[in-house]
Short mmCIF file of C-alpha atoms in Angstrom, two decimals:
data_model
loop_
_atom_site.label_atom_id
_atom_site.label_comp_id
_atom_site.label_asym_id
_atom_site.label_seq_id
_atom_site.Cartn_x
_atom_site.Cartn_y
_atom_site.Cartn_z
CA MET A 1 -36.73 4.84 -4.60
CA ALA A 2 -34.43 2.04 -3.35
CA LYS A 3 -33.84 1.67 0.35
CA THR A 4 -30.61 3.03 1.78
CA PRO A 5 -29.47 1.33 5.01
CA SER A 6 -28.95 3.98 7.68
CA ASP A 7 -25.53 2.65 8.71
CA LYS A 8 -24.39 2.90 5.08
CA LEU A 9 -25.39 6.57 4.97
CA HIS A 10 -23.83 7.13 8.41
CA ARG A 11 -20.50 5.58 7.31
CA LEU A 12 -20.45 7.74 4.18
CA ILE A 13 -21.13 10.98 6.06
CA ARG A 14 -18.67 10.16 8.85
CA SER A 15 -15.95 9.46 6.26
CA LEU A 16 -16.18 12.96 4.75
CA THR A 17 -13.32 15.34 5.36
CA ALA A 18 -13.93 18.75 6.91
CA ALA A 19 -13.59 20.35 3.46
CA GLU A 20 -16.09 17.90 1.94
CA LYS A 21 -18.62 18.55 4.71
CA ARG A 22 -18.22 22.29 4.28
CA TYR A 23 -18.73 21.94 0.53
CA PHE A 24 -21.89 19.84 1.03
CA ARG A 25 -23.42 22.55 3.23
CA ILE A 26 -22.77 25.07 0.47
CA PHE A 27 -23.99 22.63 -2.18
CA ILE A 28 -27.50 22.20 -0.66
CA ARG A 29 -28.18 25.89 -0.10
CA GLY A 30 -31.15 27.16 -2.04
CA LYS A 31 -33.01 23.83 -1.95
CA THR A 32 -36.74 23.69 -1.25
CA GLU A 33 -38.23 23.91 2.26
CA ARG A 34 -38.16 20.13 2.56
CA ALA A 35 -34.39 20.33 2.26
CA SER A 36 -34.25 21.35 5.92
CA LYS A 37 -34.86 17.68 6.78
CA TYR A 38 -31.85 16.69 4.70
CA TRP A 39 -29.81 19.32 6.52
CA GLN A 40 -30.95 18.05 9.93
CA LEU A 41 -30.29 14.40 9.06
CA PHE A 42 -26.86 15.24 7.63
CA GLU A 43 -25.85 17.24 10.70
CA ALA A 44 -27.20 14.59 13.09
CA MET A 45 -25.30 11.77 11.36
CA SER A 46 -22.18 13.91 11.06
CA ALA A 47 -22.11 14.41 14.84
CA MET A 48 -23.14 10.85 15.76
CA GLU A 49 -20.06 8.73 16.57
CA ILE A 50 -22.02 5.53 17.30
CA PHE A 51 -24.95 4.87 14.99
CA ASP A 52 -28.39 5.01 16.67
CA GLU A 53 -31.40 4.76 14.35
CA THR A 54 -34.02 5.53 17.03
CA ALA A 55 -32.19 8.66 18.18
CA LEU A 56 -32.00 9.90 14.59
CA ILE A 57 -35.70 9.46 13.92
CA THR A 58 -36.57 11.21 17.17
CA LYS A 59 -34.24 14.11 16.38
CA ILE A 60 -35.58 14.60 12.84
CA TYR A 61 -39.30 13.96 13.34
CA LYS A 62 -39.67 14.53 17.09
CA SER A 63 -43.22 13.45 18.04
CA GLN A 64 -44.53 13.41 14.45
CA VAL A 65 -45.96 10.21 13.03
CA ILE A 66 -43.80 9.08 10.10
CA GLU A 67 -45.92 8.37 7.04
CA GLY A 68 -45.15 5.21 5.07
CA LYS A 69 -41.68 5.24 3.56
CA LYS A 70 -41.01 8.88 4.36
CA TYR A 71 -37.85 8.26 6.42
CA SER A 72 -36.47 5.67 3.97
CA GLU A 73 -36.97 8.09 1.08
CA LEU A 74 -35.28 10.85 3.07
CA LYS A 75 -32.20 8.64 3.63
CA ALA A 76 -32.03 7.54 -0.01
CA TYR A 77 -32.32 11.10 -1.28
CA LEU A 78 -29.67 12.36 1.15
CA TYR A 79 -27.30 9.54 0.11
CA ASP A 80 -27.66 10.52 -3.56
CA LEU A 81 -27.29 14.18 -2.67
CA VAL A 82 -24.02 13.53 -0.80
CA LEU A 83 -22.67 11.55 -3.76
CA LYS A 84 -23.56 14.35 -6.20
CA SER A 85 -21.87 16.83 -3.89
CA LEU A 86 -18.72 14.68 -3.80
CA GLN A 87 -18.70 14.37 -7.59
CA THR A 88 -18.90 18.15 -7.94
CA PHE A 89 -16.23 18.57 -5.25
CA ASP A 90 -13.90 16.18 -7.10
CA GLU A 91 -14.51 17.96 -10.40
CA GLN A 92 -12.98 21.06 -8.85
CA GLN A 93 -9.97 19.16 -7.48
CA LEU A 94 -8.86 16.56 -10.06
CA ILE A 95 -7.20 17.29 -13.40
CA GLU A 96 -9.11 14.53 -15.17
CA TYR A 97 -12.44 16.11 -14.25
CA LYS A 98 -11.20 19.56 -15.27
CA LEU A 99 -10.10 18.28 -18.67
CA ASN A 100 -13.35 16.41 -19.19
CA GLN A 101 -15.28 19.55 -18.30
CA LEU A 102 -13.25 21.64 -20.73
CA LEU A 103 -13.79 19.15 -23.56
CA GLN A 104 -17.50 18.90 -22.80
CA SER A 105 -17.65 22.69 -22.98
CA VAL A 106 -15.85 22.57 -26.34
CA ALA A 107 -18.46 20.10 -27.63
CA ALA A 108 -21.31 22.33 -26.41
CA LEU A 109 -19.81 25.47 -27.98
CA PHE A 110 -18.96 23.67 -31.22
CA LYS A 111 -22.56 22.48 -31.59
CA ARG A 112 -23.72 26.10 -31.38
CA GLY A 113 -21.11 27.53 -33.74
CA HIS A 114 -18.92 29.40 -31.22
CA TYR A 115 -15.71 28.28 -32.90
CA GLU A 116 -13.38 30.98 -31.61
CA ASP A 117 -14.42 30.18 -28.03
CA CYS A 118 -13.71 26.50 -28.78
CA ARG A 119 -10.17 27.39 -29.84
CA GLU A 120 -9.52 29.27 -26.59
CA LEU A 121 -10.72 26.35 -24.46
CA LEU A 122 -8.72 23.85 -26.53
CA HIS A 123 -5.56 25.91 -25.98
CA LYS A 124 -6.21 25.88 -22.22
CA ALA A 125 -6.97 22.14 -22.21
CA SER A 126 -3.88 21.33 -24.29
CA LYS A 127 -1.59 23.15 -21.87
CA LEU A 128 -3.14 21.32 -18.91
CA ALA A 129 -3.03 17.89 -20.61
CA ARG A 130 0.66 18.25 -21.55
CA HIS A 131 1.61 19.39 -18.05
CA TYR A 132 -0.04 16.36 -16.45
CA GLU A 133 0.80 13.86 -19.24
CA ARG A 134 -2.85 13.07 -19.99
CA PHE A 135 -2.11 11.45 -23.33
CA THR A 136 -5.64 10.31 -24.21
CA HIS A 137 -6.93 13.83 -23.58
CA GLN A 138 -4.11 15.24 -25.74
CA LEU A 139 -5.20 13.02 -28.61
CA GLU A 140 -8.79 14.15 -28.23
CA ILE A 141 -7.69 17.80 -28.19
CA ILE A 142 -5.66 17.34 -31.39
CA ASN A 143 -8.69 15.75 -33.10
CA TRP A 144 -10.83 18.68 -32.01
CA GLN A 145 -8.27 21.14 -33.43
CA LYS A 146 -8.38 19.37 -36.80
CA GLN A 147 -12.17 19.13 -36.74
CA LEU A 148 -12.51 22.80 -35.86
CA ALA A 149 -10.27 23.88 -38.76
CA TYR A 150 -12.07 21.55 -41.17
CA THR A 151 -15.53 22.81 -40.13
CA ARG A 152 -14.47 26.44 -40.56
CA MET A 153 -12.76 25.53 -43.87
CA ASP A 154 -9.67 27.17 -42.42
CA VAL A 155 -7.27 25.90 -45.07
CA ASP A 156 -4.58 28.40 -44.04
CA PHE A 157 -4.59 26.98 -40.48
CA LEU A 158 -4.34 23.41 -41.75
CA HIS A 159 -1.60 24.35 -44.20
CA LYS A 160 0.47 25.99 -41.46
CA ASN A 161 -0.26 23.57 -38.60
CA LEU A 162 -1.18 20.17 -40.03
CA GLU A 163 2.39 18.88 -40.00
CA GLN A 164 2.87 20.08 -36.41
CA LEU A 165 -0.45 18.57 -35.33
CA GLN A 166 0.46 15.26 -36.94
CA TYR A 167 3.85 15.31 -35.20
CA GLU A 168 2.15 15.99 -31.85
CA GLU A 169 -0.31 13.17 -32.48
CA ASP A 170 2.44 10.69 -33.40
CA THR A 171 4.56 11.76 -30.42
CA THR A 172 1.62 11.49 -28.04
CA LEU A 173 0.71 8.03 -29.36
CA GLU A 174 4.35 6.94 -28.94
CA ARG A 175 4.45 8.22 -25.36
CA LEU A 176 1.12 6.58 -24.56
CA HIS A 177 2.36 3.25 -25.94
CA ASN A 178 5.70 3.68 -24.15
CA ALA A 179 4.03 4.34 -20.77
CA THR A 180 1.67 1.39 -21.32
CA GLU A 181 4.59 -0.96 -21.95
CA TYR A 182 6.38 0.10 -18.77
CA ARG A 183 3.19 -0.30 -16.78
CA LYS A 184 2.68 -3.75 -18.30
CA ALA A 185 6.22 -4.80 -17.34
CA PHE A 186 5.71 -3.51 -13.78
CA PHE A 187 2.58 -5.59 -13.25
CA GLN A 188 4.25 -8.67 -14.75
CA VAL A 189 7.12 -8.35 -12.25
CA TYR A 190 4.73 -7.53 -9.41
CA THR A 191 2.50 -10.55 -10.13
CA THR A 192 5.46 -12.94 -10.44
CA ILE A 193 6.85 -11.77 -7.09
CA LYS A 194 3.58 -11.75 -5.17
CA ARG A 195 2.42 -15.16 -6.39
CA GLU A 196 5.66 -16.77 -5.20
CA ALA A 197 6.43 -14.63 -2.17
CA GLN A 198 10.01 -15.04 -0.88
CA TYR A 199 10.62 -18.13 -3.03
CA ARG A 200 14.12 -17.94 -4.53
CA GLY A 201 13.90 -20.67 -7.17
CA ALA A 202 16.06 -20.36 -10.29
CA ASP A 203 13.10 -20.57 -12.67
CA ARG A 204 11.36 -17.70 -10.92
CA MET A 205 14.46 -15.48 -11.06
CA ALA A 206 14.95 -16.40 -14.73
CA ARG A 207 11.45 -15.13 -15.51
CA LEU A 208 12.09 -11.91 -13.62
CA GLN A 209 15.46 -11.39 -15.31
CA GLY A 210 13.81 -11.87 -18.69
CA LEU A 211 11.38 -9.08 -17.90
CA VAL A 212 13.95 -6.52 -16.75
CA GLN A 213 16.57 -7.40 -19.37
CA GLN A 214 14.37 -6.01 -22.11
CA GLU A 215 15.85 -3.09 -24.02
CA ALA A 216 13.43 -0.70 -22.29
CA PHE A 217 15.22 -1.21 -18.96
CA GLN A 218 18.74 -0.60 -20.21
CA ASP A 219 18.50 3.18 -19.91
CA PRO A 220 16.00 5.41 -18.03
CA ASP A 221 16.05 7.85 -20.97
CA LEU A 222 14.15 5.24 -22.99
CA ALA A 223 11.15 6.06 -20.79
CA LEU A 224 9.64 8.97 -22.71
CA SER A 225 7.58 10.61 -19.97
CA HIS A 226 7.67 11.27 -16.24
CA LYS A 227 5.06 8.58 -15.55
CA ALA A 228 6.95 6.04 -17.67
CA ARG A 229 10.19 6.81 -15.80
CA VAL A 230 8.41 6.29 -12.49
CA MET A 231 7.27 2.85 -13.70
CA TYR A 232 10.83 2.16 -14.93
CA TYR A 233 12.22 2.68 -11.42
CA ARG A 234 9.30 0.96 -9.68
CA THR A 235 9.83 -2.17 -11.80
CA LEU A 236 13.59 -2.29 -11.21
CA ASN A 237 13.06 -1.54 -7.53
CA LEU A 238 10.78 -4.58 -7.15
CA TYR A 239 13.17 -6.77 -9.14
CA HIS A 240 16.22 -5.82 -7.04
CA TYR A 241 14.28 -6.66 -3.88
CA ALA A 242 13.25 -10.06 -5.26
CA ALA A 243 16.86 -10.72 -6.31
CA SER A 244 18.08 -9.76 -2.78
CA ASP A 245 20.29 -7.09 -4.36
CA TYR A 246 19.72 -4.72 -1.48
CA PRO A 247 22.23 -1.98 -2.50
CA GLN A 248 20.45 -1.66 -5.86
CA PHE A 249 17.07 -1.94 -4.12
CA TYR A 250 18.14 1.07 -2.05
CA GLU A 251 19.66 3.02 -4.95
CA SER A 252 16.72 2.55 -7.34
CA GLY A 253 14.35 3.59 -4.54
CA ARG A 254 16.39 6.70 -3.80
CA GLN A 255 16.38 7.69 -7.49
CA MET A 256 12.65 7.02 -7.79
CA ILE A 257 11.76 9.22 -4.81
CA ALA A 258 14.00 12.03 -6.12
CA LEU A 259 12.25 11.76 -9.50
CA MET A 260 8.78 11.90 -7.94
CA GLU A 261 9.67 14.86 -5.73
CA SER A 262 11.12 16.73 -8.74
CA GLN A 263 7.58 16.98 -10.22
CA PRO A 264 5.41 17.94 -7.23
CA HIS A 265 2.33 18.74 -9.34
CA PHE A 266 1.88 15.01 -10.01
CA LEU A 267 1.94 14.39 -6.24
CA ARG A 268 -0.82 16.92 -5.75
CA GLU A 269 -2.91 14.77 -8.09
CA SER A 270 -2.04 11.37 -6.59
CA ILE A 271 0.37 10.12 -3.90
CA ALA A 272 -0.44 6.39 -4.10
CA ASP A 273 2.79 5.47 -5.92
CA TYR A 274 4.78 7.83 -3.69
CA ILE A 275 3.50 6.06 -0.56
CA ALA A 276 4.60 2.71 -2.02
CA ALA A 277 8.00 4.13 -3.02
CA LEU A 278 8.61 5.59 0.44
CA SER A 279 7.60 2.33 2.12
CA ASN A 280 9.98 0.29 -0.06
CA PHE A 281 12.78 2.81 0.47
CA ILE A 282 12.35 2.56 4.25
CA LEU A 283 12.56 -1.23 3.92
CA SER A 284 15.74 -0.97 1.84
CA CYS A 285 17.32 1.32 4.45
CA GLY A 286 16.46 -1.21 7.14
CA LEU A 287 17.98 -4.08 5.18
CA LEU A 288 21.22 -2.09 4.79
CA ARG A 289 21.14 -1.04 8.48
CA LYS A 290 20.74 2.64 7.54
CA TYR A 291 18.57 3.26 10.59
CA ASP A 292 18.86 7.06 10.58
CA GLU A 293 17.39 7.04 7.06
CA VAL A 294 14.67 4.64 8.23
CA ARG A 295 13.61 7.12 10.90
CA ALA A 296 13.74 10.03 8.44
CA GLY A 297 11.63 8.03 5.99
CA LEU A 298 9.09 7.22 8.69
CA GLU A 299 8.78 10.92 9.58
CA LYS A 300 8.27 11.81 5.92
CA LEU A 301 5.65 9.07 5.51
CA ASN A 302 3.77 10.10 8.65
CA ALA A 303 3.78 13.76 7.54
CA LEU A 304 2.02 13.04 4.23
CA THR A 305 -1.44 14.52 3.71
CA PRO A 306 -3.69 11.82 2.23
CA ILE A 307 -5.76 12.64 -0.85
CA THR A 308 -8.04 9.60 -0.73
CA ALA A 309 -9.35 7.23 1.94
CA ASP A 310 -7.06 4.57 0.45
CA ASP A 311 -4.09 6.91 0.94
CA ARG A 312 -5.05 7.33 4.59
CA ARG A 313 -5.24 3.56 5.10
CA LYS A 314 -1.93 2.93 3.35
CA ILE A 315 -0.05 5.67 5.20
CA HIS A 316 -1.38 4.32 8.48
CA GLN A 317 -0.51 0.73 7.59
CA GLN A 318 2.91 1.41 6.11
CA TYR A 319 3.96 3.72 8.93
CA PHE A 320 3.09 1.26 11.69
CA SER A 321 4.36 -1.77 9.76
CA ASN A 322 7.77 -0.16 9.21
CA LYS A 323 7.86 1.29 12.73
CA PHE A 324 7.26 -2.17 14.21
CA ALA A 325 9.90 -3.65 11.88
CA LEU A 326 12.47 -1.03 12.98
CA CYS A 327 11.84 -1.78 16.65
CA ILE A 328 12.02 -5.53 16.07
CA PHE A 329 15.32 -5.26 14.17
CA THR A 330 16.93 -2.98 16.76
CA GLY A 331 15.61 -4.79 19.83
CA GLU A 332 13.41 -1.88 20.99
CA PHE A 333 10.55 -4.23 21.88
CA GLU A 334 9.16 -2.12 24.71
CA GLU A 335 8.90 0.88 22.37
CA ALA A 336 7.16 -1.37 19.86
CA ARG A 337 4.74 -2.47 22.58
CA LEU A 338 3.81 1.17 23.19
CA GLU A 339 3.30 1.65 19.43
CA MET A 340 1.04 -1.43 19.45
CA VAL A 341 -1.16 0.20 22.09
CA HIS A 342 -1.20 3.44 20.07
CA TYR A 343 -2.15 1.52 16.91
CA GLN A 344 -4.89 -0.51 18.59
CA THR A 345 -6.36 2.60 20.25
CA LYS A 346 -6.44 4.37 16.89
CA VAL A 347 -8.18 1.42 15.24
CA ALA A 348 -10.74 1.17 18.04
CA GLN A 349 -11.66 4.85 17.59
CA SER A 350 -12.28 4.58 13.84
CA ASP A 351 -14.26 2.52 11.36
CA PRO A 352 -12.90 -1.08 11.51
CA GLN A 353 -13.29 -1.32 7.73
CA GLU A 354 -10.61 1.36 7.34
CA HIS A 355 -7.90 -0.80 8.89
CA GLU A 356 -6.52 -4.16 7.86
CA THR A 357 -5.10 -5.72 11.02
CA ALA A 358 -4.36 -9.29 9.87
CA SER A 359 -1.02 -8.28 8.34
CA PHE A 360 0.11 -6.90 11.71
CA LEU A 361 -0.52 -10.12 13.65
CA ARG A 362 2.91 -11.55 12.73
CA GLN A 363 4.61 -8.40 13.95
CA PHE A 364 2.54 -8.35 17.14
CA CYS A 365 3.67 -11.94 17.72
CA CYS A 366 7.35 -10.93 17.37
CA VAL A 367 6.90 -7.87 19.59
CA CYS A 368 5.30 -9.92 22.37
CA PHE A 369 8.02 -12.54 22.00
CA GLY A 370 10.69 -9.84 22.40
CA CYS A 371 8.90 -8.64 25.56
CA ALA A 372 8.92 -12.24 26.88
CA ASP A 373 5.12 -12.25 26.71
CA TYR A 374 4.91 -15.76 25.27
CA ASP A 375 1.19 -16.17 25.90
CA GLY A 376 0.51 -12.99 23.93
CA ALA A 377 2.90 -14.08 21.18
CA LEU A 378 1.14 -17.44 20.88
CA ASP A 379 -2.30 -15.80 20.80
CA TYR A 380 -1.32 -13.49 17.94
CA LEU A 381 0.42 -16.32 16.11
CA ASN A 382 -2.61 -18.62 16.33
CA GLU A 383 -4.87 -15.79 15.20
CA TRP A 384 -2.64 -15.20 12.16
CA LEU A 385 -2.44 -18.92 11.34
CA SER A 386 -6.24 -19.08 11.39
CA GLN A 387 -6.53 -16.41 8.68
CA PRO A 388 -7.50 -17.57 5.14
CA ARG A 389 -4.46 -18.90 3.30
CA THR A 390 -3.23 -17.42 0.05
CA VAL A 391 -0.40 -18.36 -2.31
CA GLY A 392 1.68 -15.45 -1.04
CA ARG A 393 1.33 -16.60 2.59
CA GLU A 394 2.48 -20.22 2.18
CA ASP A 395 6.15 -19.49 2.79
CA LEU A 396 5.33 -17.45 5.89
CA GLN A 397 3.06 -20.25 7.08
CA SER A 398 6.15 -22.48 7.09
CA VAL A 399 8.27 -19.90 8.90
CA PHE A 400 5.75 -19.30 11.66
CA ARG A 401 5.32 -22.98 12.33
CA ILE A 402 8.99 -22.87 13.32
CA VAL A 403 8.31 -19.76 15.41
CA ALA A 404 5.48 -21.69 17.14
CA VAL A 405 7.98 -24.40 18.11
CA ILE A 406 10.30 -21.74 19.59
CA ILE A 407 7.46 -20.12 21.55
CA HIS A 408 6.38 -23.45 23.05
CA PHE A 409 10.00 -24.20 23.94
CA GLU A 410 10.24 -20.86 25.78
CA MET A 411 6.97 -21.62 27.59
CA GLY A 412 8.42 -24.95 28.72
CA ASN A 413 5.88 -27.02 26.78
CA LEU A 414 8.42 -29.71 25.92
CA VAL A 415 5.72 -32.40 25.85
CA LEU A 416 4.11 -30.69 22.86
CA LEU A 417 7.34 -30.21 20.93
CA GLU A 418 7.46 -33.61 19.27
CA SER A 419 3.96 -33.34 17.79
CA LEU A 420 4.61 -29.73 16.75
CA LEU A 421 7.86 -30.70 15.05
CA ARG A 422 6.18 -33.55 13.17
CA SER A 423 3.30 -31.31 12.08
CA ALA A 424 5.63 -28.51 10.93
CA THR A 425 7.87 -30.97 9.04
CA ARG A 426 4.90 -32.52 7.22
CA PHE A 427 3.58 -29.09 6.25
CA MET A 428 6.94 -27.92 4.83
CA GLN A 429 7.51 -31.18 2.96
CA LYS A 430 4.06 -30.92 1.41
CA LYS A 431 4.75 -27.34 0.31
CA ASN A 432 8.34 -28.14 -0.86
CA ARG A 433 9.71 -25.67 1.68
CA LEU A 434 11.76 -27.93 3.92
CA TYR A 435 15.09 -26.28 3.15
CA ASP A 436 18.45 -27.18 4.72
CA LEU A 437 18.20 -24.50 7.40
CA GLU A 438 14.72 -25.65 8.49
CA ARG A 439 15.85 -29.30 8.48
CA ARG A 440 18.88 -28.47 10.64
CA PHE A 441 16.67 -26.55 13.07
CA MET A 442 14.34 -29.53 13.39
CA GLN A 443 17.29 -31.79 14.18
CA CYS A 444 18.45 -29.32 16.82
CA MET A 445 15.05 -29.32 18.55
CA TYR A 446 14.81 -33.13 18.44
CA GLN A 447 18.20 -33.28 20.16
CA ILE A 448 16.94 -30.82 22.79
CA MET A 449 14.01 -33.12 23.54
CA ARG A 450 16.28 -36.13 24.03
CA GLN A 451 18.68 -34.28 26.36
CA PRO A 452 16.68 -32.31 28.93
CA GLY A 453 19.70 -30.90 30.82
CA VAL A 454 20.55 -27.19 30.37
CA PRO A 455 24.33 -27.73 29.78
CA GLU A 456 23.51 -30.17 26.99
CA HIS A 457 21.11 -27.68 25.50
CA ARG A 458 23.82 -25.02 25.40
CA SER A 459 26.20 -27.22 23.41
CA ILE A 460 23.41 -28.12 20.96
CA PHE A 461 22.62 -24.44 20.44
CA GLN A 462 26.32 -23.70 19.93
CA ARG A 463 26.52 -26.33 17.17
CA MET A 464 23.39 -24.93 15.57
CA LYS A 465 24.88 -21.43 15.69
CA ALA A 466 28.10 -22.68 14.08
CA ASP A 467 26.09 -24.23 11.24
CA LEU A 468 24.00 -21.10 10.73
CA ASP A 469 26.65 -19.11 8.84
CA LEU A 470 26.89 -21.76 6.13
CA LEU A 471 23.19 -22.55 6.00
CA SER A 472 22.13 -18.90 5.78
CA GLU A 473 23.59 -18.63 2.28
CA LEU A 474 21.57 -21.55 0.91
CA PRO A 475 18.28 -21.26 -1.03
CA GLY A 476 15.20 -20.65 1.11
CA ALA A 477 17.08 -19.36 4.16
CA ASN A 478 16.04 -15.71 3.66
CA ALA A 479 12.38 -16.43 4.40
CA LEU A 480 13.15 -17.59 7.94
CA LEU A 481 16.03 -15.27 8.78
CA GLN A 482 14.27 -12.09 7.57
CA THR A 483 11.11 -12.95 9.50
CA PHE A 484 12.59 -14.10 12.81
CA ASP A 485 16.07 -13.40 14.18
CA LEU A 486 17.13 -17.00 14.70
CA GLU A 487 20.77 -16.00 15.26
CA ALA A 488 19.83 -13.67 18.14
CA TRP A 489 17.61 -16.34 19.67
CA LEU A 490 20.47 -18.87 19.57
CA ASP A 491 22.76 -16.24 21.16
CA SER A 492 20.25 -15.72 23.96
CA LYS A 493 20.21 -19.46 24.70
CA ILE A 494 23.99 -19.76 24.57
CA ASN A 495 24.64 -16.68 26.74
CA HIS A 496 21.62 -17.09 29.05
CA SER A 497 20.33 -13.61 28.16
CA THR A 498 16.94 -12.35 27.06
CA PHE A 499 16.03 -12.39 23.39
CA ALA A 500 15.63 -8.58 23.44
CA ALA A 501 19.15 -8.15 24.87
CA ALA A 502 20.58 -10.48 22.22
CA VAL A 503 18.89 -8.57 19.38
CA LYS A 504 20.06 -5.26 20.82
CA ALA A 505 23.64 -6.51 21.22
CA LYS A 506 23.65 -7.82 17.64
CA TRP A 507 22.36 -4.48 16.35
CA LEU A 508 25.03 -2.52 18.26
CA ARG A 509 27.76 -4.77 16.85
CA GLU A 510 26.49 -4.12 13.33
CA MET A 511 26.40 -0.35 13.96
CA GLN A 512 30.03 -0.42 15.09
CA THR A 513 31.17 -2.30 11.98
CA ASN A 514 29.21 -0.11 9.52
#
């Protein structure tokens, strides 16, 4: 039997939910006397927060001498036993397993000539498959119905039902193909957006427009099933975000969530798409300054009960990511700092593999900056810049090189500014991301370096602020302005206020005009 590392078994057992642990204890009842060792090892690992191999061996075997590979075999057997328990547990929870079990039972009964029992199970399976839009299972059920009638030479059944069965088969095949096409279009849009994150080039938008201008996206009624309609709205939702059409980004998200919530039995099966939809809707509300809806969305997201470990990770990540974003946009940096502590405490108390922290480093940088903790901001920024680069991160790499310049300026490191500006300029030129806004910012900072007096600085910032309105409408500007509030920072320099106060004042002005 292959070796099973103890920490691997420990991580598996510790990841089980209370219901899964309870089911395992029921599952192993009635095992042989030796099973008591499995029980002891399971209970010991379940209670052990920090893995300790020596303590485990002592607890299980006490003063006994362990023979050969006895302990290794015990671990390997328990690991397999836990997996079998989880498989059985899932079979009782998931529709796919239930349908597979029904069809396997049909095959077993058919082999032994219990044809009437087969028909009863097929009726039950057909009802379940239609309710959950399991098209491949529906096709298999229809084939079984034909096969059953043929085997029994039930010509009357075929005469009465063959046309209906053929219609159901054709309709199911059409719906399966229809859902597949919508899913294909979604992943084409998703891939195009993610590979060129935040790039607003005309060729990229032309490709995206070509995908969503297909006939299938002219009317939601062309999506022939609930799952296809969900993909219809998910695809358009992504496209509207990429096109910066935020009202439609909001509206398509609202319609998608209403659609998902109208069929709650699908959400009991899987909430992965619902988590993504809620997260995007919260983002759209933030972009349109609908902050009450942002907070309501965050409460709804945080109240979700995860079905899988991936759900738990995504809920955790999306909740904190959007919560930090809300605080950053509204200038509530101290509240965000408290949420940072809450997040980091939660991560420290759980398995590090369950949490992906790299994506939060940018937000931590902005939060520290808003709290005037420039050392902390620089630490988080440098940690993020040291992460492996991907195609989707290149634009943000450019943005945060500008943020690095701003941080060093706030820290008074004027001696470093020239080398930082040259380095950032070279990087953006190399990546074809030196847009007009970035170029104007560089000029502003070079002027600051040449005129060290504060009054001169204020006039330079005022000119930069005057240029910002025009430059913000040009290609490439969104990447910087959506990531860092350059306007608020310029206001803070002009009015000699803190960055947090400038962001807050800007937010209050927007609330009064909305």
